[in-house]
Amino acid sequence: MEIVKTTKLSQQQIDDVQQLLKTVHHADQTYRSPYLSNQYNYLSEMPAFVLLYANHVLSGFSMLYADGELDEIVELYLNVLPQSRRNGYGTTLMLESEAILHQFGYQKFQYITEMNFLKSNPTFLEHVGLTAETDHEYQMRWQHSQYDLANRTAVKFQRLQQADIENIGELNALAFEMNIEEATRAITTAFHDDGTVCFVLKTLNDEDIGYCAVDNSTEYYLYNLFIKREYRNQGYATYLVDLIVRELSKQIQKDFVIGVDQTNIPAVKAYTKAGFKIETEVVYLQREY
């Protein structure tokens, strides 16, 4: 067994991880895939990936997504090939990943899994000493537009510009209750990332009222979507998502995916109206102490 820790994956490693994920998803009937870059991590020098090789074959993998400061929660995504389980590989990856976090000063973390996996493996949580949080998340995948959305002539839809970043960063901080520096850094990083496209909704007077980033590395993954508070519950989220789907569908054909808190009923309804359907329920796991 060989363990490799790295801040950045090579193209060969990315290909190997994607093949592992394809095998795991097929076996477990799961859908969630990790972000295969550390560009949003707060500490760029911290290893974000742990790869476990058995007989020179990638048999397990974990990703540490730490986009916040040291007092915030890190998300850990871990998978082991079905045929390689019950060999202690998962435990090894857990220990290695948690050791990295402690080394760099992170104390709070949670693992990401899916309800389908937990239902198929009812003793898993007890075996690894984890407990499931009560708040879950839906991952939704676009099927087709179900409504002919009315054209809103009072707003403009366009790509994010450099001059927009400061104000969008402030709105991002308000929408997700983040500090302004962290919120602006996230917008700036997305803007400069070649694999991400950022969109904004504006009034005709150039007031920013909505934003969404789209990672297009493997599929079109919509994230960090928000509508300014005073414009919510007026259909703008559905409108923004629909415009993004229409715009990017003119380019490379890929699936559209978005994540949303299970309890955020207005957002679930908005994305459903825009043609998305729930495909999996994501569960967050905490370590028992």
Short mmCIF file of C-alpha atoms in Angstrom, two decimals:
data_model
loop_
_atom_site.label_atom_id
_atom_site.label_comp_id
_atom_site.label_asym_id
_atom_site.label_seq_id
_atom_site.Cartn_x
_atom_site.Cartn_y
_atom_site.Cartn_z
CA MET A 1 0.00 0.00 0.00
CA GLU A 2 1.27 3.47 -0.94
CA ILE A 3 -0.11 6.82 0.26
CA VAL A 4 0.36 9.97 -1.84
CA LYS A 5 -0.51 13.42 -0.47
CA THR A 6 -0.56 16.38 -2.81
CA THR A 7 -1.87 19.92 -3.20
CA LYS A 8 -2.57 19.46 -6.90
CA LEU A 9 -3.51 16.45 -8.99
CA SER A 10 -1.68 15.63 -12.21
CA GLN A 11 -3.78 14.88 -15.28
CA GLN A 12 -3.07 11.17 -14.84
CA GLN A 13 -4.20 11.33 -11.22
CA ILE A 14 -7.38 13.18 -12.25
CA ASP A 15 -8.11 10.48 -14.82
CA ASP A 16 -7.52 7.76 -12.21
CA VAL A 17 -9.78 9.49 -9.66
CA GLN A 18 -12.55 9.96 -12.20
CA GLN A 19 -12.39 6.28 -13.13
CA LEU A 20 -12.54 5.35 -9.43
CA LEU A 21 -15.57 7.62 -8.94
CA LYS A 22 -17.31 6.11 -11.96
CA THR A 23 -16.87 2.63 -10.50
CA VAL A 24 -18.00 3.71 -7.02
CA HIS A 25 -21.07 5.59 -8.27
CA HIS A 26 -22.18 2.63 -10.36
CA ALA A 27 -21.80 0.19 -7.46
CA ASP A 28 -23.31 2.40 -4.74
CA GLN A 29 -25.94 4.21 -6.84
CA THR A 30 -24.43 7.53 -5.80
CA TYR A 31 -23.88 10.73 -7.78
CA ARG A 32 -21.92 13.31 -5.80
CA SER A 33 -18.38 14.00 -7.03
CA PRO A 34 -15.72 16.13 -5.32
CA TYR A 35 -14.08 19.27 -6.64
CA LEU A 36 -10.71 18.20 -8.01
CA SER A 37 -8.84 21.44 -7.35
CA ASN A 38 -7.53 23.17 -4.24
CA GLN A 39 -7.89 26.69 -5.64
CA TYR A 40 -10.62 27.63 -3.15
CA ASN A 41 -8.77 26.23 -0.14
CA TYR A 42 -7.73 28.87 2.38
CA LEU A 43 -4.27 27.32 2.83
CA SER A 44 -2.87 26.59 -0.61
CA GLU A 45 0.14 24.78 0.89
CA MET A 46 -2.03 22.21 2.70
CA PRO A 47 -2.36 18.87 0.87
CA ALA A 48 -5.91 18.68 -0.46
CA PHE A 49 -5.77 15.16 -1.86
CA VAL A 50 -4.81 11.81 -0.38
CA LEU A 51 -4.47 8.90 -2.81
CA LEU A 52 -4.14 5.28 -1.70
CA TYR A 53 -2.59 2.79 -4.10
CA ALA A 54 -2.67 -0.99 -3.71
CA ASN A 55 -0.54 -2.97 -6.16
CA HIS A 56 -0.01 0.26 -8.13
CA VAL A 57 -3.78 0.71 -8.62
CA LEU A 58 -5.66 3.69 -7.18
CA SER A 59 -7.93 2.01 -4.64
CA GLY A 60 -8.97 4.93 -2.44
CA PHE A 61 -9.09 8.70 -2.50
CA SER A 62 -9.97 11.61 -0.24
CA MET A 63 -10.35 15.33 -0.90
CA LEU A 64 -10.10 18.05 1.78
CA TYR A 65 -12.21 21.08 0.87
CA ALA A 66 -11.17 23.86 3.26
CA ASP A 67 -12.29 27.20 1.84
CA GLY A 68 -12.63 28.87 5.24
CA GLU A 69 -10.28 30.01 7.97
CA LEU A 70 -8.97 27.69 10.68
CA ASP A 71 -12.04 27.98 12.90
CA GLU A 72 -14.41 26.88 10.14
CA ILE A 73 -15.59 23.42 9.08
CA VAL A 74 -13.68 21.42 6.46
CA GLU A 75 -15.54 19.05 4.13
CA LEU A 76 -13.95 15.63 3.58
CA TYR A 77 -14.91 13.53 0.58
CA LEU A 78 -13.66 9.93 0.72
CA ASN A 79 -14.18 6.90 -1.52
CA VAL A 80 -12.76 3.39 -1.77
CA LEU A 81 -13.23 0.97 -4.66
CA PRO A 82 -15.98 -1.56 -3.79
CA GLN A 83 -13.66 -4.53 -4.38
CA SER A 84 -11.03 -2.98 -2.09
CA ARG A 85 -13.25 -2.35 0.94
CA ARG A 86 -12.92 -4.11 4.30
CA ASN A 87 -9.15 -3.95 3.98
CA GLY A 88 -8.76 -0.94 6.25
CA TYR A 89 -8.22 1.46 3.34
CA GLY A 90 -11.08 3.73 4.36
CA THR A 91 -9.79 3.97 7.93
CA THR A 92 -6.29 4.71 6.65
CA LEU A 93 -7.59 7.53 4.45
CA MET A 94 -9.58 8.95 7.35
CA LEU A 95 -6.57 8.96 9.66
CA GLU A 96 -4.29 10.48 7.03
CA SER A 97 -6.83 13.18 6.12
CA GLU A 98 -7.60 14.12 9.72
CA ALA A 99 -3.88 14.22 10.54
CA ILE A 100 -3.35 16.76 7.75
CA LEU A 101 -6.13 18.96 9.12
CA HIS A 102 -4.75 18.85 12.66
CA GLN A 103 -1.25 19.58 11.36
CA PHE A 104 -2.45 22.78 9.67
CA GLY A 105 -4.66 23.87 12.55
CA TYR A 106 -8.16 22.76 11.53
CA GLN A 107 -10.20 21.16 14.30
CA LYS A 108 -13.69 20.93 12.79
CA PHE A 109 -14.57 18.75 9.82
CA GLN A 110 -17.37 16.68 8.35
CA TYR A 111 -17.49 13.81 5.89
CA ILE A 112 -19.79 13.81 2.87
CA THR A 113 -21.79 10.77 1.83
CA GLU A 114 -25.19 9.98 0.33
CA MET A 115 -28.37 8.44 1.66
CA ASN A 116 -28.27 5.61 -0.88
CA PHE A 117 -24.88 4.50 0.45
CA LEU A 118 -26.03 4.63 4.08
CA LYS A 119 -29.16 2.62 3.30
CA SER A 120 -27.07 -0.04 1.57
CA ASN A 121 -24.53 -0.09 4.42
CA PRO A 122 -26.58 0.19 7.63
CA THR A 123 -23.65 -0.58 9.98
CA PHE A 124 -21.22 1.86 8.35
CA LEU A 125 -21.69 4.76 10.77
CA GLU A 126 -21.25 2.61 13.86
CA HIS A 127 -18.20 0.92 12.34
CA VAL A 128 -16.33 4.17 11.61
CA GLY A 129 -17.56 6.16 14.62
CA LEU A 130 -19.48 8.82 12.71
CA THR A 131 -22.95 10.28 13.19
CA ALA A 132 -25.20 11.81 10.54
CA GLU A 133 -26.29 15.42 10.83
CA THR A 134 -30.01 16.10 10.62
CA ASP A 135 -29.71 18.78 7.91
CA HIS A 136 -29.21 17.19 4.50
CA GLU A 137 -28.68 18.55 1.00
CA TYR A 138 -30.20 17.69 -2.36
CA GLN A 139 -28.17 17.39 -5.51
CA MET A 140 -30.39 18.23 -8.46
CA ARG A 141 -29.77 17.55 -12.15
CA TRP A 142 -31.36 19.42 -15.02
CA GLN A 143 -33.83 17.41 -17.11
CA HIS A 144 -35.62 19.91 -19.34
CA SER A 145 -37.28 23.31 -19.12
CA GLN A 146 -40.82 22.80 -17.88
CA TYR A 147 -42.04 26.37 -18.18
CA ASP A 148 -41.86 29.02 -20.84
CA LEU A 149 -40.51 31.68 -18.52
CA ALA A 150 -41.63 35.22 -19.14
CA ASN A 151 -38.91 37.52 -20.41
CA ARG A 152 -38.10 40.07 -17.71
CA THR A 153 -37.30 43.24 -19.61
CA ALA A 154 -36.48 45.10 -16.38
CA VAL A 155 -33.27 43.12 -15.76
CA LYS A 156 -30.05 42.36 -17.62
CA PHE A 157 -28.19 39.04 -17.72
CA GLN A 158 -24.45 39.15 -18.36
CA ARG A 159 -21.02 37.77 -17.51
CA LEU A 160 -19.36 39.02 -14.33
CA GLN A 161 -16.91 41.87 -14.96
CA GLN A 162 -13.89 42.93 -12.91
CA ALA A 163 -15.71 46.09 -11.85
CA ASP A 164 -18.57 43.99 -10.39
CA ILE A 165 -16.43 41.95 -7.99
CA GLU A 166 -16.38 44.30 -4.99
CA ASN A 167 -20.14 44.77 -4.85
CA ILE A 168 -20.92 41.13 -5.65
CA GLY A 169 -18.51 40.16 -2.87
CA GLU A 170 -20.45 42.31 -0.40
CA LEU A 171 -23.76 40.79 -1.51
CA ASN A 172 -22.22 37.32 -1.27
CA ALA A 173 -21.20 38.03 2.34
CA LEU A 174 -24.74 39.10 3.21
CA ALA A 175 -26.37 36.17 1.41
CA PHE A 176 -24.27 33.47 3.08
CA GLU A 177 -23.37 35.24 6.35
CA MET A 178 -19.63 35.30 5.58
CA ASN A 179 -17.03 37.94 6.31
CA ILE A 180 -16.50 40.28 3.38
CA GLU A 181 -12.87 39.30 2.80
CA GLU A 182 -13.70 35.61 2.47
CA ALA A 183 -16.78 36.29 0.34
CA THR A 184 -14.89 38.59 -2.03
CA ARG A 185 -11.99 36.15 -2.29
CA ALA A 186 -14.40 33.42 -3.41
CA ILE A 187 -15.85 35.67 -6.13
CA THR A 188 -12.39 36.81 -7.25
CA THR A 189 -11.08 33.25 -7.44
CA ALA A 190 -14.07 32.13 -9.51
CA PHE A 191 -13.71 35.12 -11.84
CA HIS A 192 -10.07 34.34 -12.60
CA ASP A 193 -10.56 30.57 -12.94
CA ASP A 194 -10.49 29.39 -16.56
CA GLY A 195 -12.80 26.51 -15.62
CA THR A 196 -15.51 28.73 -14.14
CA VAL A 197 -18.03 31.09 -15.71
CA CYS A 198 -19.73 33.73 -13.55
CA PHE A 199 -23.05 35.40 -14.31
CA VAL A 200 -24.89 38.36 -12.80
CA LEU A 201 -28.41 39.75 -12.95
CA LYS A 202 -28.69 43.53 -12.95
CA THR A 203 -31.50 46.04 -13.10
CA LEU A 204 -31.56 48.44 -16.03
CA ASN A 205 -29.93 50.94 -13.64
CA ASP A 206 -27.02 48.49 -13.14
CA GLU A 207 -27.98 47.46 -9.61
CA ASP A 208 -26.63 43.96 -8.93
CA ILE A 209 -29.48 41.69 -7.84
CA GLY A 210 -28.22 38.14 -8.46
CA TYR A 211 -25.14 36.03 -9.06
CA CYS A 212 -24.18 32.45 -9.91
CA ALA A 213 -20.88 30.72 -10.71
CA VAL A 214 -20.67 27.64 -12.94
CA ASP A 215 -17.79 25.18 -12.78
CA ASN A 216 -17.48 23.54 -16.19
CA SER A 217 -14.54 21.19 -15.62
CA THR A 218 -16.55 17.96 -16.04
CA GLU A 219 -20.18 19.08 -16.03
CA TYR A 220 -21.91 22.40 -15.52
CA TYR A 221 -22.07 22.65 -11.73
CA LEU A 222 -23.94 25.74 -10.55
CA TYR A 223 -22.86 27.07 -7.16
CA ASN A 224 -22.78 30.17 -4.97
CA LEU A 225 -26.13 31.27 -6.39
CA PHE A 226 -27.90 34.09 -4.58
CA ILE A 227 -30.51 36.77 -5.14
CA LYS A 228 -30.36 40.07 -3.27
CA ARG A 229 -32.74 39.97 -0.31
CA GLU A 230 -35.25 42.57 -1.51
CA TYR A 231 -35.61 40.77 -4.86
CA ARG A 232 -36.25 37.28 -3.47
CA ASN A 233 -39.52 35.36 -3.89
CA GLN A 234 -40.16 37.09 -7.20
CA GLY A 235 -38.94 34.35 -9.54
CA TYR A 236 -35.48 35.78 -10.16
CA ALA A 237 -33.62 32.63 -9.03
CA THR A 238 -35.58 30.51 -11.50
CA TYR A 239 -35.03 33.12 -14.18
CA LEU A 240 -31.27 33.28 -13.56
CA VAL A 241 -30.88 29.50 -13.63
CA ASP A 242 -32.96 29.21 -16.79
CA LEU A 243 -30.86 31.86 -18.54
CA ILE A 244 -27.64 30.11 -17.54
CA VAL A 245 -28.90 26.78 -18.91
CA ARG A 246 -29.98 28.43 -22.16
CA GLU A 247 -26.67 30.30 -22.53
CA LEU A 248 -24.32 27.39 -21.82
CA SER A 249 -26.42 24.92 -23.83
CA LYS A 250 -25.28 26.84 -26.91
CA GLN A 251 -21.73 25.66 -26.16
CA ILE A 252 -20.42 22.22 -25.15
CA GLN A 253 -23.24 19.84 -24.24
CA LYS A 254 -22.89 18.81 -20.58
CA ASP A 255 -25.20 18.00 -17.70
CA PHE A 256 -26.30 20.83 -15.38
CA VAL A 257 -26.09 20.10 -11.64
CA ILE A 258 -26.84 22.17 -8.54
CA GLY A 259 -26.81 21.58 -4.78
CA VAL A 260 -29.39 22.97 -2.35
CA ASP A 261 -30.15 22.56 1.35
CA GLN A 262 -33.04 20.17 1.89
CA THR A 263 -34.77 22.73 4.13
CA ASN A 264 -34.50 25.54 1.56
CA ILE A 265 -37.93 24.86 0.08
CA PRO A 266 -38.13 28.10 -1.98
CA ALA A 267 -34.82 27.26 -3.70
CA VAL A 268 -35.87 23.65 -4.36
CA LYS A 269 -39.09 24.94 -5.94
CA ALA A 270 -37.20 27.54 -7.99
CA TYR A 271 -34.77 24.97 -9.40
CA THR A 272 -37.56 22.49 -10.03
CA LYS A 273 -39.42 25.14 -11.98
CA ALA A 274 -36.25 25.73 -14.01
CA GLY A 275 -36.21 22.05 -15.00
CA PHE A 276 -34.06 20.39 -12.31
CA LYS A 277 -34.91 17.13 -10.56
CA ILE A 278 -33.59 15.72 -7.28
CA GLU A 279 -31.18 12.86 -7.99
CA THR A 280 -29.57 12.23 -4.60
CA GLU A 281 -29.70 13.21 -0.94
CA VAL A 282 -26.33 14.27 0.44
CA VAL A 283 -25.61 13.57 4.12
CA TYR A 284 -22.94 15.18 6.31
CA LEU A 285 -21.22 13.06 8.94
CA GLN A 286 -19.53 14.17 12.15
CA ARG A 287 -16.87 12.36 14.17
CA GLU A 288 -18.05 11.00 17.53
CA TYR A 289 -15.84 11.91 20.49
#
